[in-house]
XYZ file of C-alpha atoms in Angstrom:
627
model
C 79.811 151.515 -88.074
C 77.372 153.091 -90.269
C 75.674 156.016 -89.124
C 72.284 154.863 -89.364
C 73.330 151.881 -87.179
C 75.140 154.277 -84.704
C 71.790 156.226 -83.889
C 69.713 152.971 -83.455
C 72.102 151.701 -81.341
C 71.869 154.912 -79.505
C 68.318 155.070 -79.081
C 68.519 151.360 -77.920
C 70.950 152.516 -74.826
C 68.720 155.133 -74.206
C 65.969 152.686 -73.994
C 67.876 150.254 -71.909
C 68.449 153.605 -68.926
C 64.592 153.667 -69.763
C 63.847 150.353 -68.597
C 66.142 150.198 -65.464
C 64.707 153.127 -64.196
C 60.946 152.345 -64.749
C 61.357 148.283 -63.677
C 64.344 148.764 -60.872
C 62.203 151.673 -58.676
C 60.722 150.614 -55.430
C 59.591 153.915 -54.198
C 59.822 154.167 -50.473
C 60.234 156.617 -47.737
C 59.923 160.653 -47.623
C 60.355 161.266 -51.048
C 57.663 158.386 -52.242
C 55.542 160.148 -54.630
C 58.315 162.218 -55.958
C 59.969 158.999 -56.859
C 56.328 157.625 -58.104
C 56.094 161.336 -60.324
C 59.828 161.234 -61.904
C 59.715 157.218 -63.125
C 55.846 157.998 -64.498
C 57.458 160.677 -66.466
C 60.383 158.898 -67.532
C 58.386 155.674 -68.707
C 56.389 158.179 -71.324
C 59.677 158.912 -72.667
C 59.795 154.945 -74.229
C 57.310 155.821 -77.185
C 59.885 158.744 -78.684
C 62.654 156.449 -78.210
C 61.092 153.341 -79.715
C 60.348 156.211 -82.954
C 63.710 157.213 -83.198
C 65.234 153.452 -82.895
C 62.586 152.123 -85.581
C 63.493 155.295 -87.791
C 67.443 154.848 -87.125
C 67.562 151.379 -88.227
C 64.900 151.718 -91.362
C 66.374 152.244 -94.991
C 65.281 156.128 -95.037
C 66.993 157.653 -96.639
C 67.238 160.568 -94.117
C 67.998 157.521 -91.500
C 72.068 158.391 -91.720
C 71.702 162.414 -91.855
C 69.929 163.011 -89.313
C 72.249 160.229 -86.994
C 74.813 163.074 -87.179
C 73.320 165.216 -85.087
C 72.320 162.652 -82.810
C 75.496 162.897 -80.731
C 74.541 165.932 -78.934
C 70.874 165.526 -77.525
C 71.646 161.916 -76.921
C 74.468 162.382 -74.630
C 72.777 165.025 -73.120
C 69.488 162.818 -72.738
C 71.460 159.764 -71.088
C 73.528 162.103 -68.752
C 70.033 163.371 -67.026
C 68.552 159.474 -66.938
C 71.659 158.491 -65.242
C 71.379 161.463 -62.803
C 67.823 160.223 -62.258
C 68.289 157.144 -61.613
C 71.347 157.775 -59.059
C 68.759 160.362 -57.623
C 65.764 157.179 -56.985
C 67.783 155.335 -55.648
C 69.362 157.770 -53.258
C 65.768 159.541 -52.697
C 63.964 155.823 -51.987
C 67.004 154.820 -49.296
C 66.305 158.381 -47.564
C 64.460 158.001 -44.452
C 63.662 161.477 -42.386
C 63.840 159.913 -38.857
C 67.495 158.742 -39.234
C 68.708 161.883 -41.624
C 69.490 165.485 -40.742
C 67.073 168.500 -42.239
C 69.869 169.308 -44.590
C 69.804 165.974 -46.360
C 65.896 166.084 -47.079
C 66.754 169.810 -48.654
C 69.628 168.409 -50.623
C 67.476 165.975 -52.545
C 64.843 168.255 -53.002
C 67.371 170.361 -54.927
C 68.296 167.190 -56.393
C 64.986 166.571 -58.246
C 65.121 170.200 -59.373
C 68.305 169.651 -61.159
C 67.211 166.154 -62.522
C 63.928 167.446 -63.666
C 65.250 170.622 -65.265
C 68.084 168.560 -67.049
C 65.337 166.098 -68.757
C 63.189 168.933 -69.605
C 66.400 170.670 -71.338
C 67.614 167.116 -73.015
C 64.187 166.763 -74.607
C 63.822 170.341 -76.184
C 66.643 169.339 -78.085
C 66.067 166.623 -80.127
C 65.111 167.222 -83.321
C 61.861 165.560 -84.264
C 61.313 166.742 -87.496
C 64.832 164.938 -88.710
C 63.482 161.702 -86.670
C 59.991 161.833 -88.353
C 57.723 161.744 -84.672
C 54.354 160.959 -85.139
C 51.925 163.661 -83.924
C 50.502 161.610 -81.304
C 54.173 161.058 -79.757
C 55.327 164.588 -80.158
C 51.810 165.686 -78.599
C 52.537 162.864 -75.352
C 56.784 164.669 -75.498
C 55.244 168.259 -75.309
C 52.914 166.696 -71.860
C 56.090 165.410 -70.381
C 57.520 168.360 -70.928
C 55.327 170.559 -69.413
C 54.961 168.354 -66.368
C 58.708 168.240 -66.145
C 58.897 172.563 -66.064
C 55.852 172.118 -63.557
C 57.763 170.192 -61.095
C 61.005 171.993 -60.978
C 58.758 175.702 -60.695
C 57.725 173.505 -57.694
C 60.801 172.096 -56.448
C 62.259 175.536 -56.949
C 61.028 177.217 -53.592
C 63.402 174.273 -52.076
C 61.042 174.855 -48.920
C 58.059 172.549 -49.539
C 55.193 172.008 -46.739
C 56.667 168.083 -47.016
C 59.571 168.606 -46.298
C 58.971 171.326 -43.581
C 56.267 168.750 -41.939
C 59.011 166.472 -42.091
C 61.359 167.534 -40.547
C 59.142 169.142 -37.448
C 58.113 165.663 -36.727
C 62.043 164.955 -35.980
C 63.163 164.630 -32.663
C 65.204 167.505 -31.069
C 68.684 165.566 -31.524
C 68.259 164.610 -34.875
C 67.087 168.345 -35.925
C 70.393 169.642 -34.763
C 73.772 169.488 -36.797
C 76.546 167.701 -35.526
C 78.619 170.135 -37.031
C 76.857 173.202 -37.309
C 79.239 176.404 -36.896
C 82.440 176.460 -38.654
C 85.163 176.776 -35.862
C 86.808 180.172 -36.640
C 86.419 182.609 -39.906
C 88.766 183.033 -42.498
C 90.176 186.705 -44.145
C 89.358 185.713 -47.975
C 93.383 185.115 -49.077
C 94.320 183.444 -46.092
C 90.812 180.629 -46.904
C 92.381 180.580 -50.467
C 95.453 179.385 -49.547
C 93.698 176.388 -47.144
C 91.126 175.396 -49.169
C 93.259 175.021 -52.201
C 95.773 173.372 -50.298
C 93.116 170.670 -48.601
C 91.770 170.158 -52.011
C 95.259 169.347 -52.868
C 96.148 167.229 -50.177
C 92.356 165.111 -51.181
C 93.110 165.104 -54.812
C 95.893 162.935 -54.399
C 94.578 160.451 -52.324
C 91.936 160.921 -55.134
C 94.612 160.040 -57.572
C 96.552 157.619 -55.551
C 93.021 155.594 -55.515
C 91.761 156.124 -58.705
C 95.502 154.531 -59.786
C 95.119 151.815 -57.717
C 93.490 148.435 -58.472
C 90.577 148.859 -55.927
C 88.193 151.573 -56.018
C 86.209 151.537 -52.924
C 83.309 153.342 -54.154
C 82.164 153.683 -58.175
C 79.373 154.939 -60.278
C 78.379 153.374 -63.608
C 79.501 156.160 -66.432
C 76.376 156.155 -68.776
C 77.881 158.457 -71.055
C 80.506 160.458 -70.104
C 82.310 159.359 -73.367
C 83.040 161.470 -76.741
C 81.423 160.218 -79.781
C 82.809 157.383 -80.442
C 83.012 156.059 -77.017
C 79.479 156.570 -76.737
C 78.707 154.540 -80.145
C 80.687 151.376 -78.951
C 78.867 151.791 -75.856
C 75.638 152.325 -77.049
C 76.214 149.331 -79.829
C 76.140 147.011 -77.315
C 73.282 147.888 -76.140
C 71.359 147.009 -72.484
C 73.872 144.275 -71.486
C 77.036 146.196 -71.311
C 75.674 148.354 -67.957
C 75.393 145.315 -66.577
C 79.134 143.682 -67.461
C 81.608 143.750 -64.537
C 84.025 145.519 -66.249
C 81.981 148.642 -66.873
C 83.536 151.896 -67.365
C 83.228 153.648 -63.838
C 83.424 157.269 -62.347
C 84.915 157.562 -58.908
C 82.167 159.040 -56.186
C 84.508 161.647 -55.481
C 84.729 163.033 -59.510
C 80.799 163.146 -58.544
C 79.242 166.656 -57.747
C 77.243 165.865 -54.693
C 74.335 167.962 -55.795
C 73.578 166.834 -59.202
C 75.460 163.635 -59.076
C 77.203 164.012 -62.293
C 80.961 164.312 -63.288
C 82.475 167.487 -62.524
C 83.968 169.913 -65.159
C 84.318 172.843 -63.011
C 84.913 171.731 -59.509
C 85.030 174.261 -56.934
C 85.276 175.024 -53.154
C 83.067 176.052 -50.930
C 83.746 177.326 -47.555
C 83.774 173.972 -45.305
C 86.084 172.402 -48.214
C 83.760 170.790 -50.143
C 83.944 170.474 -53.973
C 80.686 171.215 -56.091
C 80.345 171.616 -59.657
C 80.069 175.567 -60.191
C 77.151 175.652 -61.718
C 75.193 173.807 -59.324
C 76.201 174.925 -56.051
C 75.508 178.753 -57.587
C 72.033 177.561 -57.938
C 71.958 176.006 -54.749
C 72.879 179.652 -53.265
C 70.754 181.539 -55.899
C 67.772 179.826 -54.174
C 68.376 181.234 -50.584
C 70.772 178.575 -49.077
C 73.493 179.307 -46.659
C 74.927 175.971 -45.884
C 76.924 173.272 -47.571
C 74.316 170.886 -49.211
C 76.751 167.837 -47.961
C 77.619 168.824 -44.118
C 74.735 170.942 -43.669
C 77.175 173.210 -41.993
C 76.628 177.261 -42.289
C 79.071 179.099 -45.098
C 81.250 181.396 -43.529
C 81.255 183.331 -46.932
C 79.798 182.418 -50.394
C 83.293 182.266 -52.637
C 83.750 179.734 -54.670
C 87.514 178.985 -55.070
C 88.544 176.859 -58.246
C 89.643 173.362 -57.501
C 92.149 172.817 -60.139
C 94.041 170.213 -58.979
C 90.775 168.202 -58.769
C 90.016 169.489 -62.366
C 93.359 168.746 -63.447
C 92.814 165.129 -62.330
C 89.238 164.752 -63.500
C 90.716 165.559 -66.935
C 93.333 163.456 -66.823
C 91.282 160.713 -65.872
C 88.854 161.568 -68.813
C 92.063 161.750 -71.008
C 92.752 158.038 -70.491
C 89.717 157.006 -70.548
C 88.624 158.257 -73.689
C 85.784 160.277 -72.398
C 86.466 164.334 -73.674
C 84.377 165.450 -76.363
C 86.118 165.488 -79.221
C 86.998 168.171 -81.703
C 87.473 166.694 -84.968
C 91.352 166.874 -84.110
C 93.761 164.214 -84.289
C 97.473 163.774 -84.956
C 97.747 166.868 -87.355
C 94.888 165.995 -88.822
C 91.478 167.502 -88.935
C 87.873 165.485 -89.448
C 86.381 167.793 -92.566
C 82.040 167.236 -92.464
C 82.037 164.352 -95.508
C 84.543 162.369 -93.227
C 87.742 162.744 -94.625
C 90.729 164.230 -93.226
C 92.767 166.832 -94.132
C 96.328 167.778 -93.269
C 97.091 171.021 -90.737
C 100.089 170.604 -89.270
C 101.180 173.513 -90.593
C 98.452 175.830 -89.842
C 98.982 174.689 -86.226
C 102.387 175.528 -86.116
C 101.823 178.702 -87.702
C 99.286 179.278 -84.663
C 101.498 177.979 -82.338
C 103.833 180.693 -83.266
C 101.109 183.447 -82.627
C 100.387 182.341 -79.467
C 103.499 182.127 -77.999
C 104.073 185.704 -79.597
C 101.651 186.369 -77.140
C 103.659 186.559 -74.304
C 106.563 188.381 -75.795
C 107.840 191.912 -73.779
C 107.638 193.403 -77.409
C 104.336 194.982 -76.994
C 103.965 195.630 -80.809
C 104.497 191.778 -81.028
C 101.845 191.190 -78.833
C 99.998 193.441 -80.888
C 100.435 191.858 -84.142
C 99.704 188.365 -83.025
C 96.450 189.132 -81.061
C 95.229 190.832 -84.204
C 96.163 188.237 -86.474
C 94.379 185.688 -84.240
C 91.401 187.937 -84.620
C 91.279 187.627 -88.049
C 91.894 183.814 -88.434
C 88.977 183.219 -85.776
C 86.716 185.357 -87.197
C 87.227 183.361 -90.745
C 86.397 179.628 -90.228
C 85.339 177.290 -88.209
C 88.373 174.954 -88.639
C 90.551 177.626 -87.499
C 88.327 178.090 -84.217
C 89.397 174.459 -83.730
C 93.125 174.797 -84.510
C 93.518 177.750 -82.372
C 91.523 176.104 -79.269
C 93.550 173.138 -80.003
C 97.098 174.799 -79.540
C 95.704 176.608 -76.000
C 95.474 179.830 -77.151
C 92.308 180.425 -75.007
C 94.192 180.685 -71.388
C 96.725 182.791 -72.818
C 94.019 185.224 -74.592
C 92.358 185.423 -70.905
C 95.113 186.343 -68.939
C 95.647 189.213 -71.802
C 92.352 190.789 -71.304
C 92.737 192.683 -68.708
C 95.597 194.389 -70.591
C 96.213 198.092 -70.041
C 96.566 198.831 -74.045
C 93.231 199.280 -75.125
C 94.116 197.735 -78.827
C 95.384 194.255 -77.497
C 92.453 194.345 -74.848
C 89.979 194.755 -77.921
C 91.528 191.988 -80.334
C 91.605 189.704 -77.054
C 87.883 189.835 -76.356
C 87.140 189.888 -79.936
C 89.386 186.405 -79.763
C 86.989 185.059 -77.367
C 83.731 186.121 -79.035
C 85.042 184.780 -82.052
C 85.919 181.351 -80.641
C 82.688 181.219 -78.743
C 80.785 180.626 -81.552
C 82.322 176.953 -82.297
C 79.986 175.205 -79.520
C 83.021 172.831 -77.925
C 84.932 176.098 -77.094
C 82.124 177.709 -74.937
C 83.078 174.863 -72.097
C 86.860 175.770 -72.697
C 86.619 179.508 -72.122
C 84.605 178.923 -69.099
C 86.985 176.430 -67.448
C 90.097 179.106 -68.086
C 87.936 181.316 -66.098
C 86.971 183.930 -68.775
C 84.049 185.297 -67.031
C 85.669 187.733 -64.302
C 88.210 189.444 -67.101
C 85.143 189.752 -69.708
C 83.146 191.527 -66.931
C 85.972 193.777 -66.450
C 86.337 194.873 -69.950
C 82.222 195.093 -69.858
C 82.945 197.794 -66.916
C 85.897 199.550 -68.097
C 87.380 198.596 -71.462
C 86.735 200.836 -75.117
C 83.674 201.066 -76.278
C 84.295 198.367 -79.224
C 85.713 196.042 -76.337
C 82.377 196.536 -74.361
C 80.313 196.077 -77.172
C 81.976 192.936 -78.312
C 82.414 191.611 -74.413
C 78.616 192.009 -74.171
C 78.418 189.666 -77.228
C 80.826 186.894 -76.082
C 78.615 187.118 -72.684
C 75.641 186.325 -74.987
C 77.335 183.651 -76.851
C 78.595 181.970 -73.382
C 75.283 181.892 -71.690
C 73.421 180.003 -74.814
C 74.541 177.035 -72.601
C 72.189 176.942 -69.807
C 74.661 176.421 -66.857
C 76.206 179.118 -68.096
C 73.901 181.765 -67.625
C 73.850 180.798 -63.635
C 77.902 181.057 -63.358
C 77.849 184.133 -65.664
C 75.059 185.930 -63.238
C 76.690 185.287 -60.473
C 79.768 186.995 -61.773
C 79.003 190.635 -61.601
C 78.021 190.845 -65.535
C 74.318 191.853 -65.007
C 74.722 195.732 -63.532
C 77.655 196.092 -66.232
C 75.651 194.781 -68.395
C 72.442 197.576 -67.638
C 75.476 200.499 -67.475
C 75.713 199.417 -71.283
C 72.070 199.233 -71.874
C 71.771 202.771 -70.780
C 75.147 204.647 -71.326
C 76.433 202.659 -74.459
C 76.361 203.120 -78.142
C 73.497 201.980 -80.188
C 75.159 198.811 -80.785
C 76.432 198.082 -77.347
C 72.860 198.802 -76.035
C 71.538 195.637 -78.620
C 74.154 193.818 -77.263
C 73.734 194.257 -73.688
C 69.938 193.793 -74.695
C 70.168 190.373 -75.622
C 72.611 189.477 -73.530
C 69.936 190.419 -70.274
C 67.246 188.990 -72.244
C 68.993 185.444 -71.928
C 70.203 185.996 -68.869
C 67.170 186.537 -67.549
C 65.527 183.072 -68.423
C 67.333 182.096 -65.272
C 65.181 183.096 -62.403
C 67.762 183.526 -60.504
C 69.333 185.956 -62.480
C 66.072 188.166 -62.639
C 66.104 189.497 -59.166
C 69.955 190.494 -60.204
C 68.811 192.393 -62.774
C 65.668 194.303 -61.042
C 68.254 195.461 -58.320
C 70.493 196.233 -61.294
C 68.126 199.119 -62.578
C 67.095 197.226 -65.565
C 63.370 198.029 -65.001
C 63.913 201.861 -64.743
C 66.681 201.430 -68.428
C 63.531 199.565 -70.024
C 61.484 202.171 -69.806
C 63.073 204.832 -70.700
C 63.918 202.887 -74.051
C 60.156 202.469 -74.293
C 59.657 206.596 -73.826
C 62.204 206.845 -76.517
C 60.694 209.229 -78.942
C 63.497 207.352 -82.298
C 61.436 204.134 -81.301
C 64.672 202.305 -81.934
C 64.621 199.870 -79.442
C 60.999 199.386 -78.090
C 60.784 195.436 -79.137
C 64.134 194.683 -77.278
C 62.923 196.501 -73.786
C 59.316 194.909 -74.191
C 60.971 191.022 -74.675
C 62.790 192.035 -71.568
C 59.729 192.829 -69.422
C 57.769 189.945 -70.399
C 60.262 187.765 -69.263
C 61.289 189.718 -66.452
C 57.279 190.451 -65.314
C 56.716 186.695 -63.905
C 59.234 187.409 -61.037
C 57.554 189.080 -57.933
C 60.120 191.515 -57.596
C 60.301 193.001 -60.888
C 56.543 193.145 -60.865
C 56.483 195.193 -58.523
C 59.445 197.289 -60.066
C 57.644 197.234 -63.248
C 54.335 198.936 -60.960
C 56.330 201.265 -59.500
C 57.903 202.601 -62.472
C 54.593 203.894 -63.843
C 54.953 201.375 -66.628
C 51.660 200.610 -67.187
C 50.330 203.560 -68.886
C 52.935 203.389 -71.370
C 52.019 199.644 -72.179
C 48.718 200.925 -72.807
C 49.641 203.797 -75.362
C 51.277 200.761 -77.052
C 48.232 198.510 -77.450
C 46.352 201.842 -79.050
C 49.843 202.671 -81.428
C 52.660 199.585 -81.397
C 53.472 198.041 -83.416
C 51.839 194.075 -84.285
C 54.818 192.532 -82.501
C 55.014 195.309 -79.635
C 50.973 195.414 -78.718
C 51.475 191.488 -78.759
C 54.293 191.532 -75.919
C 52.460 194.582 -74.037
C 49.270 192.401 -73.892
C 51.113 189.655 -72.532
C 52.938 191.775 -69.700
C 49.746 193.849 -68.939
C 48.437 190.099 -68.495
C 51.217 189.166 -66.561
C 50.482 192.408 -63.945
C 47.120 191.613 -63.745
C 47.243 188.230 -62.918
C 45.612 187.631 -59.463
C 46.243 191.394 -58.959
C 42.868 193.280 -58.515
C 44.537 196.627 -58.158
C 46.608 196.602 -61.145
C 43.220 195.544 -62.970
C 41.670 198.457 -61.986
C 44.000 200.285 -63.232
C 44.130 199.262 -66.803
C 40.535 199.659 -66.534
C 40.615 203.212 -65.245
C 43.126 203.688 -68.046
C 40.719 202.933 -70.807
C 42.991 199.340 -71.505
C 39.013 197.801 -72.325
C 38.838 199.703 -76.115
C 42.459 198.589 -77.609
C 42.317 195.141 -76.240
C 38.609 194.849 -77.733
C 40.812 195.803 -81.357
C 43.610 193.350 -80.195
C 41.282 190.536 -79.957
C 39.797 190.926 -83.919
C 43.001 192.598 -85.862
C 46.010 191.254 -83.629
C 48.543 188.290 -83.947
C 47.352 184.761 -83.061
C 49.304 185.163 -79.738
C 47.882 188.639 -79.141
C 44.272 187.573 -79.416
C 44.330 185.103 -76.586
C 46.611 187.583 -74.591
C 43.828 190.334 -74.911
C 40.939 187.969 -74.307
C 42.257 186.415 -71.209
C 42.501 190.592 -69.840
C 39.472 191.656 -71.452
C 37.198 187.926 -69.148
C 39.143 189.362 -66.048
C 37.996 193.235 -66.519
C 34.286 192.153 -66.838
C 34.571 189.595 -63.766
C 36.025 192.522 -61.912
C 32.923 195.146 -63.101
C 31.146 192.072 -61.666
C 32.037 192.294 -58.182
């Protein structure tokens, strides 16, 4: 198929989730307007789509370039407009009188997740390669906004709807039915019978799944690698509505964002949750299992990976893993062609199972030389992925010799950067051993662990699991105790960590506010732009506002408008903005402070972004001389 043909066909399944959504809702019940709010959004979303079909199928001459990187944002696009439409239609059957509390919280959190998700899909397709109009990109950048606007709001999880809601219910219905857990479990002994229910429910899983007749399916919209997805999408609106449809079993479903699960895991009444989600289900203040409403005994997560292990297989016959370019020996080069490796990947093979070997020199030798061939290309971050090296480089990292320890992590970074082996080193369970090398390894291993964190959490479900882990105080030790180039490290590792809310209370009680400022005291001046990106990201959370006040911070923003430089006075305007905000007391102070006479300067000498920053402060000093 050619590749212009493959991206209008795309864009044409995309449209077809489009038109379901916005013609099949019949908003009813609690959640009525949110229903109303999500399908208004989604409808705006048939303009860009319409663009990108018209463009896909013209003779541009751009049309089959820019199809290649359609893969990506398009999968990700129809994964969240499946998720949304699962979510109406759950949302519009939910009635308050007959439904516990719990279940009107659940969905809440549902339309977080969906509404984040379609936000996230959108920022990454690339218009410029599509051609948008204005007027569309203009009407993408509204829906956008709305979209951030809604999941702010759905983030307190607590809304006066809800909470009216459910005081209205009768005493019986208010109540759980099952609302203690019957006895508490030491942490190995809930290990053991967790894993060993999942176990027991992943074979009935199985045993189903292998059967004839599924009791209960989903439509997959897109669960499918590249080529899947291009047959699929080829056929266009018809095919979701064929009886033979691919489908996903409800119970390879994560109950919160109603997805397929990659990374199953347990919670403490037994049920499974993809990791991600049911962190940010905790992250927001819940205690209790979003499906039984029943309290957690403890917040572990245990690993399902029997579930996992039959999630993949099922994806393995179906088709549906992303793929890697990799195929019988053979690996997909960028103009199409392939080219034989056989023999690289038995030469890797070797290596890794060198790996394991009681000769520690061996070991040695091997880890290095894996260093060195991931660090080279990107085909041999394939090939070395391919033959499982990444489980076996894990359960080497927490190594007592300090050289194989260093080579290991380096590994990791280095196969990081290939953007299909981010998912893998998750799912081996990277995270905890990186963190430990972050706390106690050489100072190379730190520096480089600190990296690979960074690298990891450019996926945005990352950055929840890897916050959750332990990795933000390790990651402040570095930021104040570690070399120059471990503190850059750990620097923009926290920085995009910290676009997670949740992660920014985590890093207040961390000590990041007090390590911040002393790099802003810092008489070299060596790292004053990496602490003030910090704050300004950091200063719209309550918490580290008030850190941020506390810390005497504001005075030394100030000698920074007068002396900074352009980039610096530009991000200390926007935090002193930030502070100020609704905040009469912190006005005063920059007024006190003499703040009036540099911002005055900002507003006629300073960067585009600066200038509005500075005027916005200087309107609320003279409405506060006003009062």
């Amino acid at each position: 198929m050619a590749a212009g043909v493959v991206s209008d066909a795309s864009a044409a399944f995309l449209l077809s989730l489009v038109h379901d959504i916005v013609l099949g809702n019949v908003a009813a019940g609690m959640f009525k307007k949110d229903c109303t709010d999500l399908v208004r959004r989604i409808a705006l979303f048939t303009h860009l789509l319409e663009e990108i079909r018209d463009f896909a199928a013209s003779d541009h001459p751009h049309a089959s370039s820019s199809s290649s990187s359609s893969s990506s944002w398009s999968a990700d696009l129809a994964v969240a407009l499946q998720a949304a439409k699962r979510l109406l239609s759950a949302a519009s059957a939910h009635h308050s009188v007959n439904s516990p509390d719990g279940a009107a919280k659940r969905i809440s959190f549902q339309f977080q997740c969906v509404t984040w998700k379609l936000e996230k899909s959108l920022a990454k397709i690339p218009f410029d390669q599509f051609q948008i109009s204005e007027e569309v990109q203009e009407q993408v950048a509204l829906v956008r906004a709305q979209l951030r606007r809604a999941t702010e709001r759905y983030g307190s999880l607590n809304s006066r709807k809800v909470s009216n809601a459910i005081s209205q219910l009768p005493e019986k219905e208010r109540s759980n039915t099952n609302h203690e857990i019957s006895a508490k479990l030491d942490s190995i002994p809930e290990s053991c019978t967790t894993l060993r229910h999942a176990a027991d429910k992943a074979t009935k899983i199985l045993e189903r799944v292998n059967s004839s007749s599924i009791p209960s399916v989903v439509c997959l919209s897109n669960e499918v690698d590249s080529k899947g997805q291009d047959n699929l999408a080829a056929k266009g609106a018809e095919q979701t509505k064929k009886p033979d449809t691919l489908v996903i079993p409800v119970d390879f479903l994560c109950p919160i964002s109603l997805e397929l699960m990659r990374d199953p895991v347990i919670v403490a009444t037994g049920q499974t949750y993809e990791r991600s989600y049911i962190q940010r289900w905790i992250d927001c203040g819940n205690v209790t299992c979003p499906k039984t409403q029943q309290k957690l005994e403890n917040l572990t997560l245990t690993p399902n990976y029997v579930l996992r292990s039959v999630i993949n297989q099922w994806c393995a016959k179906h088709n549906i893993e992303q793929p890697s370019g990799l195929a019988n020996g053979r690996l997909k080069k960028s103009d199409g062609s392939f080219c034989d490796v056989s023999g690289d990947m038995a030469a890797i093979q070797e290596l890794v199972s060198k790996l394991s070997s009681r000769c520690l020199e061996e070991r040695r030798a091997a880890v290095a030389e894996i260093r060195s061939l991931s660090k080279r290309s990107t085909d041999n971050r394939i090939l070395i992925a391919d033959t499982g090296a990444i489980p076996v480089l894990v359960n080497i990292l927490t190594t007592d010799d300090a050289s194989i320890q260093e080579h290991a992590v380096t590994s990791i970074l280095n196969l990081s950067i290939f953007e299909n082996n981010k998912s893998l080193i998750m799912l081996a369970g990277a995270v905890p051993s990186i963190v430990q090398v972050l706390r106690a390894g050489s100072m190379e291993a730190r520096e480089n662990a600190a990296a690979t964190l960074f690298s990891l959490s450019l996926a945005d479900e990352n950055k929840i699991i890897i916050g959750s882990s332990g990795a933000i105080p390790a990651l402040v030790d570095l930021l104040q105790n570690g070399s120059n180039r471990g503190k850059k490290d750990a620097a923009t590792a926290l920085f995009n960590l910290c676009i997670y809310q949740g992660n920014k209370g985590r890093a207040v009680r961390a000590g990041i506010i007090t390590a911040l400022l002393k790099m802003l005291t810092d008489s070299r001046n060596c790292m004053v732009d990496e602490a003030l990106t910090i704050l300004s990201i950091l200063a719209s959370n309550h918490d580290a506002k008030a850190a941020i006040v506390k810390a005497s911070t504001i005075p030394v923003l100030i000698d920074l408008l007068r002396t900074g430089l352009p980039r610096n006075k530009e991000n200390a305007a926007a935090i002193l903005l930030c502070l100020c905000k609704r905040d009469a007391e912190n006005l005063a102070c920059i007024s006190r402070l003499g703040a009036a006479v540099p911002l005055t300067e900002l507003t006629k000498g300073g960067t585009e972004r600066a200038k509005r920053k500075a005027t916005s402060l200087l309107e609320h000093l003279r409405k506060l001389q006003q009062l």
